[in-house]
Short mmCIF file of C-alpha atoms in Angstrom, two decimals:
data_model
loop_
_atom_site.label_atom_id
_atom_site.label_comp_id
_atom_site.label_asym_id
_atom_site.label_seq_id
_atom_site.Cartn_x
_atom_site.Cartn_y
_atom_site.Cartn_z
CA MET A 14 -1.52 106.86 1.68
CA GLU A 15 0.52 108.40 4.69
CA THR A 16 2.00 106.42 7.12
CA ALA A 17 4.87 106.69 9.37
CA LEU A 18 7.04 105.79 6.76
CA THR A 19 6.28 108.36 4.28
CA ARG A 20 6.16 111.17 7.00
CA LEU A 21 9.86 110.04 7.83
CA THR A 22 11.19 109.86 4.56
CA GLY A 23 9.12 112.32 2.60
CA ALA A 24 8.20 109.67 -0.14
CA ARG A 25 4.50 109.66 -1.54
CA HIS A 26 3.67 106.05 -1.02
CA PRO A 27 5.02 103.31 1.53
CA ILE A 28 6.87 101.69 -0.75
CA VAL A 29 10.97 101.30 -0.63
CA GLN A 30 12.89 99.97 -3.60
CA THR A 31 15.74 98.06 -1.80
CA GLY A 32 19.37 98.76 -2.39
CA MET A 33 20.45 95.69 -4.78
CA GLY A 34 24.12 95.33 -5.84
CA TRP A 35 24.86 95.66 -9.48
CA VAL A 36 20.69 96.48 -9.98
CA ALA A 37 19.98 99.71 -8.11
CA GLY A 38 21.68 102.11 -10.26
CA PRO A 39 20.78 105.57 -10.94
CA ARG A 40 18.36 104.69 -13.53
CA LEU A 41 16.14 102.38 -11.28
CA VAL A 42 16.46 104.42 -8.14
CA SER A 43 15.13 107.76 -10.14
CA ALA A 44 12.51 106.04 -11.85
CA ALA A 45 11.40 104.27 -8.45
CA ALA A 46 11.62 107.96 -6.49
CA ASN A 47 9.64 109.60 -9.41
CA ALA A 48 6.85 107.14 -9.01
CA GLY A 49 6.42 107.95 -5.51
CA ALA A 50 8.56 105.08 -3.84
CA LEU A 51 11.67 105.56 -1.75
CA GLY A 52 14.59 104.44 -4.05
CA ILE A 53 17.64 103.03 -2.60
CA LEU A 54 20.84 103.37 -4.18
CA ALA A 55 23.10 100.39 -3.95
CA SER A 56 26.79 101.37 -3.08
CA ALA A 57 28.64 98.24 -1.92
CA THR A 58 29.71 97.65 -5.51
CA MET A 59 31.01 100.99 -6.08
CA SER A 60 34.12 102.91 -5.53
CA VAL A 61 33.67 105.96 -3.26
CA GLN A 62 33.94 108.35 -6.60
CA GLU A 63 31.40 106.13 -8.31
CA LEU A 64 29.29 106.46 -5.58
CA ARG A 65 29.34 110.39 -5.64
CA THR A 66 28.74 110.27 -9.50
CA ALA A 67 25.92 108.13 -9.05
CA VAL A 68 24.25 110.28 -6.22
CA ARG A 69 24.61 113.43 -8.46
CA GLU A 70 23.15 111.35 -11.51
CA VAL A 71 19.98 110.36 -9.35
CA ALA A 72 20.05 114.07 -8.17
CA SER A 73 19.72 115.38 -11.79
CA ARG A 74 17.07 112.88 -12.63
CA THR A 75 14.49 113.35 -9.48
CA LYS A 76 13.53 115.98 -7.08
CA ALA A 77 12.05 113.46 -4.75
CA PRO A 78 13.70 111.78 -1.94
CA PHE A 79 15.85 108.93 -2.23
CA GLY A 80 18.65 107.01 -0.27
CA VAL A 81 21.86 105.28 -0.44
CA ASN A 82 22.48 102.06 1.20
CA LEU A 83 25.81 101.24 3.10
CA ARG A 84 28.22 98.44 4.13
CA ALA A 85 28.68 99.49 7.74
CA ASP A 86 31.82 97.05 8.00
CA ALA A 87 33.62 98.69 5.21
CA GLY A 88 36.80 100.43 5.61
CA ASP A 89 35.77 103.52 3.92
CA ALA A 90 32.16 103.67 5.44
CA ARG A 91 32.66 106.88 6.96
CA GLU A 92 33.96 108.65 3.32
CA ARG A 93 30.83 107.47 1.81
CA VAL A 94 28.80 108.80 4.79
CA ARG A 95 30.40 112.12 3.99
CA ILE A 96 29.23 111.84 0.65
CA ILE A 97 25.66 111.25 1.66
CA VAL A 98 25.68 114.51 3.93
CA ASP A 99 27.72 116.59 1.36
CA GLU A 100 25.24 115.67 -1.37
CA GLY A 101 22.18 116.25 0.63
CA VAL A 102 20.99 112.41 0.25
CA ARG A 103 17.65 112.13 2.61
CA VAL A 104 18.22 108.37 3.66
CA ALA A 105 21.11 106.19 4.59
CA SER A 106 20.32 102.32 4.78
CA PHE A 107 22.49 99.75 6.19
CA ALA A 108 22.47 95.89 5.43
CA LEU A 109 24.38 95.15 8.56
CA ALA A 110 24.23 96.90 11.76
CA PRO A 111 26.09 100.37 11.81
CA SER A 112 27.81 101.53 15.20
CA ARG A 113 25.87 103.81 17.56
CA GLU A 114 28.60 106.54 16.57
CA LEU A 115 27.82 106.35 12.81
CA ILE A 116 24.16 106.57 13.66
CA VAL A 117 24.74 109.64 15.63
CA GLU A 118 26.70 111.16 13.01
CA LEU A 119 24.07 110.65 10.24
CA ARG A 120 21.28 111.83 12.50
CA ASP A 121 23.16 114.76 13.60
CA ALA A 122 23.66 115.81 9.98
CA GLY A 123 19.48 115.30 9.55
CA VAL A 124 19.94 112.13 7.55
CA VAL A 125 17.23 109.26 8.04
CA VAL A 126 18.97 106.16 9.27
CA ILE A 127 17.41 102.83 8.27
CA CYS A 128 18.76 99.49 9.11
CA SER A 129 17.67 96.14 7.84
CA VAL A 130 17.37 93.31 10.33
CA GLY A 131 16.54 89.65 10.32
CA ALA A 132 15.95 89.15 13.86
CA ARG A 133 13.87 90.89 16.78
CA ARG A 134 17.06 91.16 18.73
CA HIS A 135 18.74 93.07 16.16
CA ALA A 136 15.97 95.53 15.56
CA GLU A 137 16.11 96.23 19.36
CA LYS A 138 19.78 97.00 19.33
CA VAL A 139 19.66 99.31 16.28
CA ALA A 140 16.56 101.04 17.83
CA ALA A 141 18.19 101.42 21.12
CA TRP A 142 21.15 103.10 19.19
CA GLY A 143 18.81 105.94 17.49
CA ALA A 144 18.12 104.29 14.13
CA ASP A 145 14.99 106.08 12.67
CA ALA A 146 13.34 102.97 11.29
CA VAL A 147 14.03 99.28 10.42
CA ILE A 148 13.45 97.08 7.31
CA VAL A 149 12.65 93.38 8.81
CA GLN A 150 13.19 90.84 6.13
CA GLY A 151 11.66 87.31 6.53
CA GLY A 152 12.97 84.15 5.04
CA GLU A 153 10.93 84.67 1.76
CA GLY A 154 13.43 87.47 0.74
CA GLY A 155 16.08 87.31 -1.88
CA GLY A 156 19.96 87.47 -1.11
CA HIS A 157 21.23 86.83 2.23
CA THR A 158 18.15 85.78 4.26
CA GLY A 159 17.33 83.81 7.43
CA ASP A 160 14.83 81.19 8.19
CA VAL A 161 11.71 82.83 9.90
CA ALA A 162 8.96 83.75 7.71
CA THR A 163 7.93 87.06 7.45
CA SER A 164 4.54 86.71 8.81
CA VAL A 165 6.22 85.36 12.00
CA LEU A 166 8.99 87.70 12.29
CA LEU A 167 7.30 91.01 11.29
CA PRO A 168 4.68 91.18 14.10
CA GLN A 169 7.59 90.32 16.80
CA VAL A 170 9.74 93.39 15.57
CA VAL A 171 6.60 95.62 15.49
CA ASP A 172 5.87 94.71 19.27
CA ALA A 173 9.37 95.17 20.03
CA VAL A 174 10.46 98.55 18.86
CA GLY A 175 8.96 101.96 18.98
CA VAL A 176 10.31 102.94 15.60
CA PRO A 177 8.31 102.51 12.19
CA VAL A 178 9.00 99.06 10.54
CA ILE A 179 9.02 98.13 7.23
CA ALA A 180 8.22 94.77 6.03
CA ALA A 181 10.44 92.83 3.09
CA GLY A 182 10.46 89.22 2.08
CA GLY A 183 7.69 88.22 -0.12
CA PHE A 184 5.88 91.39 -1.24
CA HIS A 185 5.16 92.46 -4.48
CA ASP A 186 1.42 93.52 -5.02
CA GLY A 187 -1.19 95.39 -3.05
CA ARG A 188 -2.64 92.68 -0.80
CA GLY A 189 0.78 92.30 0.47
CA LEU A 190 1.03 95.94 1.35
CA VAL A 191 -2.47 95.72 3.09
CA ALA A 192 -1.17 92.52 5.09
CA ALA A 193 1.93 94.34 6.08
CA LEU A 194 -0.11 97.20 7.35
CA ALA A 195 -2.50 94.98 9.12
CA TYR A 196 0.63 93.62 11.17
CA GLY A 197 1.54 97.01 12.07
CA ALA A 198 4.41 97.94 9.55
CA ALA A 199 4.43 101.25 8.19
CA GLY A 200 5.28 99.94 4.52
CA ILE A 201 6.89 97.65 2.36
CA ALA A 202 10.16 97.12 0.84
CA MET A 203 10.62 95.03 -2.19
CA GLY A 204 13.91 94.00 -4.27
CA THR A 205 13.05 91.02 -6.87
CA ARG A 206 9.87 92.87 -7.77
CA PHE A 207 11.77 96.19 -8.74
CA LEU A 208 14.72 94.25 -10.32
CA LEU A 209 11.63 92.83 -12.75
CA THR A 210 10.73 96.58 -14.08
CA ALA A 211 11.26 98.26 -17.15
CA GLU A 212 14.05 100.84 -15.71
CA SER A 213 15.94 97.77 -14.14
CA THR A 214 19.31 97.63 -16.23
CA VAL A 215 19.57 93.77 -15.41
CA PRO A 216 19.98 92.18 -18.98
CA ASP A 217 16.79 90.73 -20.80
CA ALA A 218 18.09 87.25 -20.85
CA VAL A 219 18.33 87.46 -17.11
CA LYS A 220 14.89 88.85 -16.57
CA ALA A 221 13.65 85.93 -18.86
CA ARG A 222 15.26 83.54 -16.62
CA TYR A 223 13.38 85.22 -13.52
CA LEU A 224 9.99 85.15 -15.18
CA ALA A 225 10.30 81.34 -16.17
CA ALA A 226 11.09 80.33 -12.75
CA THR A 227 8.44 78.90 -10.53
CA VAL A 228 8.26 79.09 -6.74
CA ARG A 229 10.04 75.73 -6.50
CA ASP A 230 12.92 76.96 -8.60
CA ILE A 231 13.92 79.44 -5.93
CA THR A 232 16.36 77.65 -3.35
CA VAL A 233 18.51 78.72 -0.04
CA THR A 234 22.05 77.71 -0.66
CA ARG A 235 25.38 78.25 1.49
CA ALA A 236 27.66 77.32 -1.21
CA VAL A 237 28.03 80.84 -2.82
CA ASP A 238 29.79 82.40 0.63
CA GLY A 239 28.99 80.19 3.32
CA LEU A 240 25.99 82.17 4.41
CA PRO A 241 22.21 81.43 3.43
CA HIS A 242 21.51 82.80 0.24
CA ARG A 243 18.18 82.51 -1.84
CA MET A 244 18.50 82.41 -5.48
CA ILE A 245 17.35 80.80 -8.65
CA ARG A 246 18.72 77.29 -8.82
CA THR A 247 20.54 76.69 -11.94
CA GLU A 248 23.45 74.46 -13.07
CA LEU A 249 26.00 76.75 -11.74
CA VAL A 250 24.35 76.49 -8.13
CA ASP A 251 24.60 72.68 -8.35
CA SER A 252 27.93 73.07 -9.45
CA LEU A 253 29.11 75.19 -6.77
CA GLU A 254 27.17 72.92 -4.27
CA SER A 255 29.15 69.81 -5.38
CA SER A 256 32.72 71.60 -5.43
CA GLY A 257 35.51 70.40 -3.13
CA ARG A 258 36.95 72.85 -0.50
CA ALA A 259 40.14 73.65 -2.48
CA ARG A 260 38.32 74.10 -5.66
CA THR A 261 35.68 76.44 -3.63
CA LEU A 262 38.69 78.48 -2.11
CA LEU A 263 40.66 78.85 -5.17
CA ARG A 264 37.68 80.28 -7.06
CA ALA A 265 37.20 82.76 -4.11
CA VAL A 266 40.96 84.11 -4.48
CA ARG A 267 40.45 84.61 -8.21
CA HIS A 268 36.97 86.54 -7.32
CA ALA A 269 38.62 88.50 -4.66
CA ALA A 270 41.31 89.67 -7.00
CA ALA A 271 38.79 90.74 -9.82
CA PHE A 272 36.72 92.50 -7.23
CA ARG A 273 39.86 94.38 -5.91
CA ARG A 274 40.33 95.57 -9.41
CA LEU A 275 37.00 96.72 -9.97
CA SER A 276 36.43 98.32 -6.59
CA GLY A 277 39.84 100.18 -6.73
CA LEU A 278 40.68 98.82 -3.27
CA SER A 279 43.97 98.20 -2.19
CA TRP A 280 44.88 94.63 -0.52
CA SER A 281 45.27 96.18 2.90
CA ALA A 282 41.89 97.76 2.35
CA MET A 283 40.37 94.57 1.70
CA VAL A 284 42.19 92.64 4.47
CA ARG A 285 40.78 95.29 6.85
CA ASP A 286 37.30 95.04 5.60
CA GLY A 287 37.61 91.26 5.97
CA LEU A 288 38.74 91.57 9.46
CA ALA A 289 35.73 93.85 10.36
CA MET A 290 33.43 91.12 8.46
CA LYS A 291 34.93 88.54 10.88
CA HIS A 292 34.41 90.43 13.71
CA GLY A 293 30.92 91.69 13.07
CA LYS A 294 29.48 88.06 12.04
CA ASP A 295 32.07 85.94 13.98
CA LEU A 296 33.05 84.01 10.68
CA ALA A 297 36.18 81.68 9.67
CA TRP A 298 38.58 82.96 7.63
CA SER A 299 37.48 80.56 4.95
CA GLN A 300 34.06 82.20 5.13
CA VAL A 301 35.34 85.88 4.83
CA LEU A 302 37.36 84.53 1.81
CA LEU A 303 34.15 83.14 0.28
CA ALA A 304 32.56 86.42 0.55
CA ALA A 305 34.35 87.46 -2.47
CA ASN A 306 32.13 85.26 -4.52
CA THR A 307 29.09 86.96 -3.90
CA PRO A 308 29.51 90.25 -5.70
CA MET A 309 31.53 88.80 -8.66
CA LEU A 310 28.90 85.96 -9.30
CA LEU A 311 26.16 88.32 -9.19
CA ARG A 312 27.94 90.95 -11.39
CA ALA A 313 28.28 88.10 -13.96
CA SER A 314 24.54 87.77 -14.47
CA MET A 315 23.49 91.16 -13.22
CA VAL A 316 25.58 93.20 -15.57
CA GLN A 317 27.07 90.72 -18.08
CA GLY A 318 23.99 88.68 -18.64
CA ARG A 319 25.74 85.34 -18.26
CA THR A 320 23.37 83.22 -16.41
CA ASP A 321 25.88 80.26 -16.96
CA LEU A 322 28.49 81.96 -14.93
CA GLY A 323 26.61 84.04 -12.39
CA VAL A 324 24.14 83.62 -9.73
CA MET A 325 20.60 85.16 -9.46
CA ALA A 326 19.52 86.42 -6.27
CA ALA A 327 15.73 86.27 -5.89
CA GLY A 328 12.65 86.36 -3.35
CA GLN A 329 10.40 83.53 -3.37
CA VAL A 330 7.94 86.09 -5.09
CA ALA A 331 10.08 85.55 -8.47
CA GLY A 332 8.07 82.53 -8.72
CA VAL A 333 4.72 84.43 -9.18
CA ILE A 334 5.92 87.46 -11.06
CA GLU A 335 4.81 87.40 -15.00
CA ASP A 336 5.61 90.88 -16.42
CA LEU A 337 7.89 93.87 -16.54
CA PRO A 338 6.01 97.19 -15.88
CA SER A 339 7.64 100.39 -15.62
CA CYS A 340 8.15 101.80 -12.17
CA GLU A 341 5.21 104.17 -12.24
CA GLU A 342 2.92 101.32 -13.73
CA LEU A 343 3.89 98.88 -10.89
CA ILE A 344 3.46 101.20 -8.06
CA GLY A 345 0.21 102.75 -9.32
CA ARG A 346 -0.85 99.30 -9.45
CA VAL A 347 0.35 98.26 -6.23
CA MET A 348 -1.72 101.21 -4.76
CA SER A 349 -4.70 100.66 -6.75
CA GLU A 350 -4.99 97.02 -5.43
CA ALA A 351 -4.09 98.12 -1.98
CA ALA A 352 -7.26 100.53 -2.03
CA GLY A 353 -9.28 97.91 -3.66
CA VAL A 354 -8.49 95.12 -0.77
CA LEU A 355 -9.13 98.04 1.75
CA GLY A 356 -12.72 98.70 0.45
CA ALA A 357 -13.51 95.07 0.07
CA LEU A 358 -12.73 94.26 3.83
CA PRO A 359 -15.98 93.71 5.58
CA GLU A 360 -16.83 96.74 8.00
CA ALA A 361 -16.85 95.87 11.71
CA SER A 362 -19.91 95.30 13.16
CA PRO A 363 -21.16 95.56 16.96
CA PRO A 364 -20.66 92.74 19.14
CA PRO A 365 -23.45 90.31 19.37
CA ARG A 366 -25.85 90.59 22.20
CA PRO A 367 -25.02 88.10 24.89
CA PHE A 368 -27.64 85.17 24.99
CA PRO A 369 -30.06 85.33 27.96
CA PRO A 370 -29.16 83.52 31.02
CA PRO A 371 -30.68 79.95 31.05
CA ARG A 372 -34.13 79.75 32.93
CA PRO A 373 -34.06 77.84 36.46
CA PHE A 374 -35.75 74.36 36.33
CA PRO A 375 -39.11 74.39 37.94
#
């Protein structure tokens, strides 16, 4: 199936595997790419050297195009951009809007720039700055999310911008792909569905919690970092929501220190990143501090398998996913379902003939 997304990126199918922190590593990204999707490597939880190593590992596993997801507000963003350019990565994706200068730098180097947005005005801004495409995520999506449903947000963005639009939030099968195409999207992006595949390195116990979840078990909370975050409701989430302010901030300080050790960042670099984050989102200092909770609480579950100590970001589709296919099986199934749905749609028929005008009374 050829769309504006496949022509832009070189992927065989109009499907994007999103850059999920601690989840979208070389194994998953290369498997998605080899199966024909656009795999996106998550770099926010990697040091600069780890990113270069991961990019080279993906390149050694696949000849298909892939991308790297970046934090635009990171102090070392330009250093990471240089790795993307030097290593010949096809796509750079951003969860937050990058600067116009960063977009120009990447495009001048032949890198496709895709920005994730949650509002029409954000899509308009990055498109005006030169972004090649946008991923628009509705409120059904996992992780940080908004409150507008994909079915409402997607057509707004399609109508507002002249670049390919990729639909995210609530997609997991071929019916969703066809629906997105009908709205005018060039493809779909999926996170939770790829997290629940055979090549995902998420521990089996955590995958089991996802598979056991119902739609009603997926909630949105601000207790992790002060921003709306969609995840599976657990006892830990309940505990975070009932914690007092002092206890919450103390936990955030500990997590900030732990993340500094893992990332190799200095305290001064973390402060600079915090300043950039505060400016970009107009956050209070307490919210900036709470942001350190997110990577560490996700790591506890996604890497260490501690569902009691970590949070599990999840789109609402987690409540309807029941299996762990390989990426090849998943993408083959999505494309087969899409073909079946398209083939079953009723053919357009000519409009009915108008009724003849009424005869006048004698």
